[in-house]
Short mmCIF file of C-alpha atoms in Angstrom, two decimals:
data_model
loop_
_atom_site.label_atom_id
_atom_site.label_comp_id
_atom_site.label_asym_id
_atom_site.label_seq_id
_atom_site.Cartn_x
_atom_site.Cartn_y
_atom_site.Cartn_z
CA UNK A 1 2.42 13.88 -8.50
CA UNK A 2 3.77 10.87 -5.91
CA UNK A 3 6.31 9.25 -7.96
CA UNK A 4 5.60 5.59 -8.46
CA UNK A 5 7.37 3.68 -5.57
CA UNK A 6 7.18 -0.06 -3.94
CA UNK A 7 4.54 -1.17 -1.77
CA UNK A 8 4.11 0.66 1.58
CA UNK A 9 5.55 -1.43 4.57
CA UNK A 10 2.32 -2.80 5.79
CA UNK A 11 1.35 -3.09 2.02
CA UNK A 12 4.89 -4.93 1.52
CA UNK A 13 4.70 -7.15 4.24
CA UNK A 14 0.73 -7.96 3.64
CA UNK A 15 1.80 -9.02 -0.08
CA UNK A 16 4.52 -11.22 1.35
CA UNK A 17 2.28 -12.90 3.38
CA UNK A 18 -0.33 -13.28 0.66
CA UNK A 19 2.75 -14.25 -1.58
CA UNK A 20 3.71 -16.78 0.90
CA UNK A 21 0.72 -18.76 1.04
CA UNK A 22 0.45 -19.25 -2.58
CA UNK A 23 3.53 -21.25 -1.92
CA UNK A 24 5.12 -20.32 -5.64
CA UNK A 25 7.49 -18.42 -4.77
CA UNK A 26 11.37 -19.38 -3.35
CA UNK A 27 13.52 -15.97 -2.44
CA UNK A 28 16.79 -15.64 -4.16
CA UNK A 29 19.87 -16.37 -2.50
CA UNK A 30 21.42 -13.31 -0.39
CA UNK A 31 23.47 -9.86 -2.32
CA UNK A 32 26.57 -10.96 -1.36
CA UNK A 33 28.16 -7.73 0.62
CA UNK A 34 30.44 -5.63 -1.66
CA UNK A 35 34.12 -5.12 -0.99
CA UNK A 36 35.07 -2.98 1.69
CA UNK A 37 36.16 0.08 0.23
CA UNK A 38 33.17 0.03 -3.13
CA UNK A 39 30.53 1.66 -0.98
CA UNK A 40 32.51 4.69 0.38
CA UNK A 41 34.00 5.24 -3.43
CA UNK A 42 30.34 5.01 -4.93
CA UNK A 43 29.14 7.67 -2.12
CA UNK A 44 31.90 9.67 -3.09
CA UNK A 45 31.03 9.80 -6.53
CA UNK A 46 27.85 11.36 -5.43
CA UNK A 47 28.85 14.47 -3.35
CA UNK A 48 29.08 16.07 -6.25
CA UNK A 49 25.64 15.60 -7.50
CA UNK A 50 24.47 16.00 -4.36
CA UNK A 51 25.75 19.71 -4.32
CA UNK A 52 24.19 20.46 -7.30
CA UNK A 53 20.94 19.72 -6.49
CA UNK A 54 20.91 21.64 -2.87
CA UNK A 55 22.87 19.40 -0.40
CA UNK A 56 25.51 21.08 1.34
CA UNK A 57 28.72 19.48 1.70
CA UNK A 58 28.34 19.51 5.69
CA UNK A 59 25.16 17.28 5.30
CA UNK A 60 26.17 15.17 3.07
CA UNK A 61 29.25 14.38 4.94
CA UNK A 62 27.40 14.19 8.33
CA UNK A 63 25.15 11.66 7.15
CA UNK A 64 27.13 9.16 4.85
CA UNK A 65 30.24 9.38 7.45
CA UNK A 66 30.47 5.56 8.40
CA UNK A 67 27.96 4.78 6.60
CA UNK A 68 27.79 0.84 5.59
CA UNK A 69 25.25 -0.37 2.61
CA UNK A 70 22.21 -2.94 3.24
CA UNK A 71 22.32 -5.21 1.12
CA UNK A 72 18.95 -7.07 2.07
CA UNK A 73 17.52 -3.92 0.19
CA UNK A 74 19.11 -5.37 -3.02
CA UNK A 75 17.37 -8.72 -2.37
CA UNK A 76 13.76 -7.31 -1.77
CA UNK A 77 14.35 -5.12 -5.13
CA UNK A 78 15.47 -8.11 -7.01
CA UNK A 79 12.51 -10.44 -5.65
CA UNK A 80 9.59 -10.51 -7.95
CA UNK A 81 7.30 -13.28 -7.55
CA UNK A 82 6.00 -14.95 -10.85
CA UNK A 83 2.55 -14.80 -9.78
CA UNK A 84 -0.19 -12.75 -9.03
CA UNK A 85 -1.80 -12.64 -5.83
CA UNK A 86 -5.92 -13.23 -5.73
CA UNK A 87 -7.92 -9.72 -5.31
CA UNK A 88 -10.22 -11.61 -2.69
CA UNK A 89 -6.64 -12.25 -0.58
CA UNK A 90 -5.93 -9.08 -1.37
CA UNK A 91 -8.76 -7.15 0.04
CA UNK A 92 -9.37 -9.70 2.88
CA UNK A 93 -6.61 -8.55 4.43
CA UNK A 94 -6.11 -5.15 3.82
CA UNK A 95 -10.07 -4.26 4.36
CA UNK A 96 -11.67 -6.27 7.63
CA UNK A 97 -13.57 -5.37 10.32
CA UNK A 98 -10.54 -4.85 12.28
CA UNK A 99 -9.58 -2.04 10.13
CA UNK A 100 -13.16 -0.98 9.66
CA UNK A 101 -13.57 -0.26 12.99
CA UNK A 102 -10.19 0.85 14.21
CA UNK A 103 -10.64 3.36 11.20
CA UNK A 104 -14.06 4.65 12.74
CA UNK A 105 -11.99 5.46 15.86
CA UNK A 106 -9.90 7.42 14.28
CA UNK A 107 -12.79 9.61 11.83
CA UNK A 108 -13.82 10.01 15.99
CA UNK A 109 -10.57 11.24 17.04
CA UNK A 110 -9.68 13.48 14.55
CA UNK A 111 -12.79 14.64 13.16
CA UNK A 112 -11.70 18.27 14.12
CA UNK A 113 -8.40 17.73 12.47
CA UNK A 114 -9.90 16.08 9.38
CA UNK A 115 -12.63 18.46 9.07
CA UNK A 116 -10.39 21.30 8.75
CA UNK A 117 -8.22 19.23 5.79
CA UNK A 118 -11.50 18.68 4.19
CA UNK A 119 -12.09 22.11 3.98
CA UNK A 120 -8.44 23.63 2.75
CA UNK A 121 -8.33 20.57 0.40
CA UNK A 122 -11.49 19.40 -0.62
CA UNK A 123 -11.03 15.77 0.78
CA UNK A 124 -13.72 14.10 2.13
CA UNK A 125 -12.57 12.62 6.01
CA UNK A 126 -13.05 8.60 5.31
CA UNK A 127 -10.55 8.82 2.27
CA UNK A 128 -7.72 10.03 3.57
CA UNK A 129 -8.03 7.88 7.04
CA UNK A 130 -8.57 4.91 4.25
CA UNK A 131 -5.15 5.66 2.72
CA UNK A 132 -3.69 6.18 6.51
CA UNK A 133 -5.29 2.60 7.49
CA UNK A 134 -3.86 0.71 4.15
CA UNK A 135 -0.31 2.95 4.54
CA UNK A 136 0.61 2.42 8.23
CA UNK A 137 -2.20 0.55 9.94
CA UNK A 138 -2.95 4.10 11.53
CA UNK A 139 0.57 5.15 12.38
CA UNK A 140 1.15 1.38 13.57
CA UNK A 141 3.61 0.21 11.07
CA UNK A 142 5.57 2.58 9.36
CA UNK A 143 8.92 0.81 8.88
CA UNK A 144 12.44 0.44 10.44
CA UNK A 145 14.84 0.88 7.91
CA UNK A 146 17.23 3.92 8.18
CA UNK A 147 16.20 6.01 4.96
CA UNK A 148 19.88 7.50 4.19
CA UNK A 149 21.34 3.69 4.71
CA UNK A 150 18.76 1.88 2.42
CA UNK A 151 18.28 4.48 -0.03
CA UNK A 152 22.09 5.08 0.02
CA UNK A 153 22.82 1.36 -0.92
CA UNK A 154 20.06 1.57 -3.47
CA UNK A 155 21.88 4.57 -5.08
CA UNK A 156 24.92 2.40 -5.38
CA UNK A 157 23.85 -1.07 -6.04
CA UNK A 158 21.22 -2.80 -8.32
CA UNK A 159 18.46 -1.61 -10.94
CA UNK A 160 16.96 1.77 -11.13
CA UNK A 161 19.73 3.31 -9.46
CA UNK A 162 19.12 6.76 -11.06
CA UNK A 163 15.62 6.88 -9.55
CA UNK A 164 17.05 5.90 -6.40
CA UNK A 165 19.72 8.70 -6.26
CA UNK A 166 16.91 11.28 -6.60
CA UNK A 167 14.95 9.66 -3.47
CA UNK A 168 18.84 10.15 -1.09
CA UNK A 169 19.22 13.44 -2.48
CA UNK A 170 15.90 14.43 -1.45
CA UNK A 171 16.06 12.70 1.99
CA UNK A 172 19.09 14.77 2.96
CA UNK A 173 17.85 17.37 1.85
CA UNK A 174 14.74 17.08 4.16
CA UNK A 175 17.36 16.05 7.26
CA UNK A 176 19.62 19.79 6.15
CA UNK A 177 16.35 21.53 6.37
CA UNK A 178 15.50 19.93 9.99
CA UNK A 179 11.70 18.25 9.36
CA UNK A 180 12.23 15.62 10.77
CA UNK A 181 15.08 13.89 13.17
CA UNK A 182 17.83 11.70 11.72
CA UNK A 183 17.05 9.20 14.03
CA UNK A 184 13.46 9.44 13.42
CA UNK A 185 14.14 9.10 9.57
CA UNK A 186 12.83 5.39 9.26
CA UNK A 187 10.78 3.75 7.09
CA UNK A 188 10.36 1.12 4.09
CA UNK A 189 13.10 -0.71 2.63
CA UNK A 190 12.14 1.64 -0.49
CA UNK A 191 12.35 4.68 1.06
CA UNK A 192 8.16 5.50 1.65
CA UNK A 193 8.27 6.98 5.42
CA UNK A 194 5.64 8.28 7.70
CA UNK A 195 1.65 8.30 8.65
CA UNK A 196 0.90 7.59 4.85
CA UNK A 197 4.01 6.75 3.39
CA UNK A 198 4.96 9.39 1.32
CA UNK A 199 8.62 9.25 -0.84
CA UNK A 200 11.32 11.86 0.09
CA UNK A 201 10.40 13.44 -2.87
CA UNK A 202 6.72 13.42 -2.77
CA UNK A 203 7.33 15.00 0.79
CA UNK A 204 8.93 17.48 -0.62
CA UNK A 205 6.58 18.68 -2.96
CA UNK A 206 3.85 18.16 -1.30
CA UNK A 207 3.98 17.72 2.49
CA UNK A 208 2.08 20.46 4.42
CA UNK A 209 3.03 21.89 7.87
CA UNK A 210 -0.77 22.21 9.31
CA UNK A 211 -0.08 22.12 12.90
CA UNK A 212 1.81 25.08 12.90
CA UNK A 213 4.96 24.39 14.08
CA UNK A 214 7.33 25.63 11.33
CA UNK A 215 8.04 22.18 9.99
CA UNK A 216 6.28 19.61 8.12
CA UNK A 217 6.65 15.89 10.32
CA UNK A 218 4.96 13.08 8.73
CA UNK A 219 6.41 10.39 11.16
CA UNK A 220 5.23 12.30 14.69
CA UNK A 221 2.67 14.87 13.28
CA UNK A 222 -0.62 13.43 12.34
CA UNK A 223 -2.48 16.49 11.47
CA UNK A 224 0.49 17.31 9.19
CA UNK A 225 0.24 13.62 7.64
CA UNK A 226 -3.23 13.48 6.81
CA UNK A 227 -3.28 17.26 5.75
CA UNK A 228 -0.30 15.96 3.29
CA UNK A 229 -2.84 12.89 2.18
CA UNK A 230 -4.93 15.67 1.18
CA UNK A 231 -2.93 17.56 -0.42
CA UNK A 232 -2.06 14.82 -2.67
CA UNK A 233 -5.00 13.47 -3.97
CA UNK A 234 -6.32 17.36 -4.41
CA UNK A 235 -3.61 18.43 -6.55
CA UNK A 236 -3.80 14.40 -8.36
CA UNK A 237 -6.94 15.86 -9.85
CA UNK A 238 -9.44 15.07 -7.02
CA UNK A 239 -12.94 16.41 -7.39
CA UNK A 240 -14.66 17.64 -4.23
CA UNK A 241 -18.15 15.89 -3.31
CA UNK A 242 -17.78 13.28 -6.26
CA UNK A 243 -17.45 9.74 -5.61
CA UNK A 244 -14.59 7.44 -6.55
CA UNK A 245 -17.37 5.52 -7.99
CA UNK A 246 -19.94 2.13 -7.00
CA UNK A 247 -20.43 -1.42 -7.64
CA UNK A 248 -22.54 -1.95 -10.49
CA UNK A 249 -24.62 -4.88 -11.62
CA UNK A 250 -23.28 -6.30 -15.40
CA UNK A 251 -26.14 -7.77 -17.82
CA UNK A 252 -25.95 -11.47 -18.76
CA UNK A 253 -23.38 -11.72 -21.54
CA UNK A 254 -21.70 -8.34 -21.03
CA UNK A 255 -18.41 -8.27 -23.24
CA UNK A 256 -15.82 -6.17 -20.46
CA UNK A 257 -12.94 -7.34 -22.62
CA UNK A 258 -12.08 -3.56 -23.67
CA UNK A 259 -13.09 -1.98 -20.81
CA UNK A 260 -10.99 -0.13 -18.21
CA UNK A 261 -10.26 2.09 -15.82
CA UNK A 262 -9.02 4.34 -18.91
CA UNK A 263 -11.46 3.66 -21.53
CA UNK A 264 -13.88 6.37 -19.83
CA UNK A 265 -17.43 6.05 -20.81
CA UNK A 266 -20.45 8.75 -20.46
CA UNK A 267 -22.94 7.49 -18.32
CA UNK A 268 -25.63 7.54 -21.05
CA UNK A 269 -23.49 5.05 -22.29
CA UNK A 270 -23.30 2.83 -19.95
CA UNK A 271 -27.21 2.73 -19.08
CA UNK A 272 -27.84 2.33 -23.10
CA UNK A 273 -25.55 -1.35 -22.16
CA UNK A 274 -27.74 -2.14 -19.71
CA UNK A 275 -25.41 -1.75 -16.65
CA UNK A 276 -26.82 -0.65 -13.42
CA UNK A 277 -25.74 0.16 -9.90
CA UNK A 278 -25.87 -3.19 -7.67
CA UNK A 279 -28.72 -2.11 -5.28
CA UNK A 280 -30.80 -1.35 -8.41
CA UNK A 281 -30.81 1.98 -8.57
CA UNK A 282 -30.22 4.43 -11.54
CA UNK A 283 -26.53 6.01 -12.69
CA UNK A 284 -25.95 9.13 -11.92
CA UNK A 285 -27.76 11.32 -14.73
CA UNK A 286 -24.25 12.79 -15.81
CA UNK A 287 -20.61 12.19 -15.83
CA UNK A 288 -17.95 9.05 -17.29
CA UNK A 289 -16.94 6.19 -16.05
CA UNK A 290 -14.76 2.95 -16.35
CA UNK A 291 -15.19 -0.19 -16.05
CA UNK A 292 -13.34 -1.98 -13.50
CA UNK A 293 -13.68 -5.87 -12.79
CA UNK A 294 -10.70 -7.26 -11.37
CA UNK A 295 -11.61 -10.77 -10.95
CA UNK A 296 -13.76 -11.10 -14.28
CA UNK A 297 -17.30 -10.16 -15.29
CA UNK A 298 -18.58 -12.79 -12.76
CA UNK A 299 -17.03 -11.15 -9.82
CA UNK A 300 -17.42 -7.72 -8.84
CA UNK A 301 -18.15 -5.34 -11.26
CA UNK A 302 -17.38 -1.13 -10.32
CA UNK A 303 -17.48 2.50 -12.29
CA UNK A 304 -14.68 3.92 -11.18
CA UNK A 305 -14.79 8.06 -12.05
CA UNK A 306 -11.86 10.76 -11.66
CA UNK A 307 -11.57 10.23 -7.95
CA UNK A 308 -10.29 6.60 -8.42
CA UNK A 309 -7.85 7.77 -10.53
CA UNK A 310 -6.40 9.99 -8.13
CA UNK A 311 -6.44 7.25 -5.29
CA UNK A 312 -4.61 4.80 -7.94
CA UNK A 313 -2.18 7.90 -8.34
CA UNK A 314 -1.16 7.14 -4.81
CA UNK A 315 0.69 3.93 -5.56
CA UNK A 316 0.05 2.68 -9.19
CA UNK A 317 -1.85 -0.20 -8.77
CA UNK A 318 -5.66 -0.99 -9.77
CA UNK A 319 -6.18 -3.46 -6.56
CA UNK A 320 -4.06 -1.05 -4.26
CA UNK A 321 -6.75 2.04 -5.11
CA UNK A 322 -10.01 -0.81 -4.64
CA UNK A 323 -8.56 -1.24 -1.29
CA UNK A 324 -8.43 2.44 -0.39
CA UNK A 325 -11.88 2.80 -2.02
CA UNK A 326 -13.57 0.24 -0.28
CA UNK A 327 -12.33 1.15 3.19
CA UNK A 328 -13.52 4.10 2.82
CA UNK A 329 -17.05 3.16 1.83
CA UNK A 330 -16.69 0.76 4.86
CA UNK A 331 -15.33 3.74 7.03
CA UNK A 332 -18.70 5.55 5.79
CA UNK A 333 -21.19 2.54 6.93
CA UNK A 334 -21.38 0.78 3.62
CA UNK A 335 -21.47 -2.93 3.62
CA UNK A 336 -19.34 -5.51 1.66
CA UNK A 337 -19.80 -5.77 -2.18
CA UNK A 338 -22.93 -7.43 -3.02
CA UNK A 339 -21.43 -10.00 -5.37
CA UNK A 340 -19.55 -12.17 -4.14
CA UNK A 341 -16.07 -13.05 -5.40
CA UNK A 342 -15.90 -16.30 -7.77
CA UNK A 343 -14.13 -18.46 -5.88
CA UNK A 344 -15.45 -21.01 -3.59
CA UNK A 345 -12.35 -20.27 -0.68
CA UNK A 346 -12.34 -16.83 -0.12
CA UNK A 347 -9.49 -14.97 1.69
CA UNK A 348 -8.84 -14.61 5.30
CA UNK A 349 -8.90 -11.38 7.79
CA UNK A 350 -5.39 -10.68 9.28
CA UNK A 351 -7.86 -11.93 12.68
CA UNK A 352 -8.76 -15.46 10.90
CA UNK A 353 -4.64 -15.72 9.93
CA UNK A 354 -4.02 -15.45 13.58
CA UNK A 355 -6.80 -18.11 14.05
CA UNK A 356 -5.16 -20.24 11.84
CA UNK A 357 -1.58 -19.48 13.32
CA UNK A 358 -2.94 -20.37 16.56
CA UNK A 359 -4.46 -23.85 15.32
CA UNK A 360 -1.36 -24.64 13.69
CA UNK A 361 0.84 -24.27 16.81
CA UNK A 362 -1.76 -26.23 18.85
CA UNK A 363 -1.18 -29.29 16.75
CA UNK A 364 2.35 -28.93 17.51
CA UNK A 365 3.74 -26.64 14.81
CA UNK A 366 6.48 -24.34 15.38
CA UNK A 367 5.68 -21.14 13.38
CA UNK A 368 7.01 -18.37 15.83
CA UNK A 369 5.08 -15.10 16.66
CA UNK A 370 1.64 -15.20 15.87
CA UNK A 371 1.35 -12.12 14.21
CA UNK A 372 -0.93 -12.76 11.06
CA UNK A 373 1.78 -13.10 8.28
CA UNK A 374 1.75 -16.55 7.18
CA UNK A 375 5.36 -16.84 6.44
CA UNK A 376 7.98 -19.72 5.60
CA UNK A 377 7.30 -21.48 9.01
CA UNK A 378 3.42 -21.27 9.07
CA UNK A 379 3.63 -22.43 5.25
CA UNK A 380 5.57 -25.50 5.52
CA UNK A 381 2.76 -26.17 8.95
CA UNK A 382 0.09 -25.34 6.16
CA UNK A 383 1.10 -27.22 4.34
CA UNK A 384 1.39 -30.56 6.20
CA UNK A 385 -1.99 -29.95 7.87
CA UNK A 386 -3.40 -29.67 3.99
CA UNK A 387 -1.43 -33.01 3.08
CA UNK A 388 -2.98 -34.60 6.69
CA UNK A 389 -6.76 -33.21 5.59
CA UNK A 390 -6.72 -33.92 2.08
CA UNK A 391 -6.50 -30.97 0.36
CA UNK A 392 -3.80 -29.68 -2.25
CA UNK A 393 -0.98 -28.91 -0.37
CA UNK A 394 -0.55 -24.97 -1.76
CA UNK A 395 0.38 -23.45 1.32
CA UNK A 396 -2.07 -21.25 0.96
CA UNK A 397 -4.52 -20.19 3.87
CA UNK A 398 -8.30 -19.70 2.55
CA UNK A 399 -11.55 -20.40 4.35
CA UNK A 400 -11.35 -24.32 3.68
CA UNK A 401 -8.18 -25.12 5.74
CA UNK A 402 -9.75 -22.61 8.49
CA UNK A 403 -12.81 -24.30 8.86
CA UNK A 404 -10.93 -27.54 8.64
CA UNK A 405 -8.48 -26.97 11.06
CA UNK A 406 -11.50 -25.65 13.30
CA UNK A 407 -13.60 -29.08 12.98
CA UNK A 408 -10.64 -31.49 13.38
#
């Protein structure tokens, strides 16, 4: 299985945006750099390893020669906002009609391609373009940070350094065995690289070469990235021609408190508590199911099956595997969810956050780019224009300071 990694670049950068216009959350001061000599002597400690665990000596010293640390890797480990971010922000940004239809082209594209993964690996087409769309935008964002260099100051400084080791190992490992280019090497701060954002040592388990070309090449091959996708989920347990589940309608004064995406229920169960899919129709006649309702019993309410659990296998997060879900329903024709989330400011597209961008520098706020992540710039402009409108000045960017900043 994918080990367990940070968010995905466009994942990453779409939470610091969300994270931004909550306006909770203040970065810590820069890692100051470390003395001149400490990196060298800490990559030096780690030839040896290295050896052991299949890295020639030749790589190891090609790659690290000269090398000097990152140390704004350190300060994206160490910053962990005190907050959560809202599932409707969430999923506003990561599922629109943007990505809904820019994910259509690309079912169009490929559909040879993806038909033949679907057939070696028993993945339907829309889920693995779902987890391309969330991952890299569809090959659009995949990251610029030098794996060896970020991963190699991540072996040597801060927390989890063990894990991290592992992750540089396994990247030169994949540069000795000529995948992919050094200079092509790039991705998140974390290490996640590629069409879907696989970790040097997912790749390495489970990365397929389906073009044919002797090597597997996540960041230039796309067949080989979304054959890897595929190969993935299958082997996290994915079950051909299932579904990762459906919306379901909850009866008045339904007690979810216990309920899960673990605690795994037989669908005679769940009929027998008077839950039923949102459109009215029956439950399937067989199978088990979880509950899932991420914003409360009054918001959404889904039976997530084995499928789900294999998307949430991906990267180990509840709201990260609704995303992946949902696009794909969307990817398949399906609509929104039918209940609405309970809030009465719903999130914005990444289209509406350039709307808002461009309202804000039209009453004379300097935000730079406009490029749909509301950061420190368009949040102190939020800000003022929520102050000058009368709302509470969060620095957050829902529906109510769009439509506000469209009627004034």
């Amino acid at each position: 299985m994918k080990a367990r990694r940070p968010a995905p670049p466009l994942l990453a950068a779409l939470c610091t945006a969300l994270f931004a216009t909550a306006g909770l959350a203040q970065a810590p001061s820069p890692t100051p750099a470390p003395a001149p000599q400490e990196f060298e002597n800490c990559l030096n400690t780690l030839r040896a390893p290295a050896r052991a665990v299949g890295v020639s000596e030749a790589t190891f010293t090609q790659h690290t020669l000269g090398l000097v640390p990152d140390m704004s890797v350190i300060d994206k480990l160490n910053f962990q906002p005190e907050f959560r971010t809202a599932i409707w922000d969430y999923l506003a940004g990561l599922v629109d009609e943007q990505r809904v239809a820019e994910g259509q082209a690309m079912l169009a594209l490929h559909a040879e391609t993806l038909k033949r993964v679907q057939e070696r690996f028993g993945v339907d087409p829309a889920t693995v373009v779902a987890v391309w769309g969330v991952e890299s935008n569809f090959g659009q964002t995949f990251g610029k940070s030098p794996l060896v260099q970020s991963l190699g100051t991540l072996s040597c400084f801060g927390r989890r350094q063990a894990y991290f080791r592992t992750e540089f190992y396994a990247t030169l490992r994949i540069l000795q065995a000529g995948h992919i280019a050094p200079n092509r090497l790039v991705g998140s701060w974390a290490g996640a690289f590629g069409h879907t954002q696989f970790m040097p040592s997912t790749f390495e388990r489970l990365a397929v070469d389906f073009d044919g070309d002797g090597r597997a090449d996540l960041m230039d091959s796309t067949p080989d990235a979304l054959a890897s996708t595929a190969n993935f989920l299958a082997k996290a347990g994915w079950q051909s021609g299932q579904p990762w589940g459906f919306e379901v309608k909850l009866p008045p004064g339904f007690n979810a408190g216990n309920e899960g995406r673990r605690t795994k229920r037989t669908m005679e169960d769940w009929v027998a508590r008077g839950v039923k899919r949102v459109d009215g129709s029956p439950l399937p006649a067989s199978g088990s199911a979880g509950l899932l309702t991420p914003a409360g019993p009054q918001g959404p309410a889904f039976l997530v099956l084995r499928n789900f659990d294999a998307i949430y296998s991906y990267n180990a997060a509840e709201s990260y595997g609704l995303a992946i879900a949902h696009l794909s329903d969307r990817l398949r024709g399906g609509g929104p969810f039918v209940t609405p989330w309970p809030t009465d400011d719903p999130g914005l597209s990444r289209a509406e956050r350039r709307e808002v961008q461009t309202l804000l520098i039209a009453r004379g706020h300097d935000i730079g780019e406009v490029d749909g992540m509301l950061g420190e710039k368009s949040r102190v402009a939020i800000r003022a224009e929520q102050e000058r409108l009368g709302q509470e000045a969060s620095g957050r960017a829902g529906q109510k300071l769009l439509k506000a900043l469209r009627g004034s």
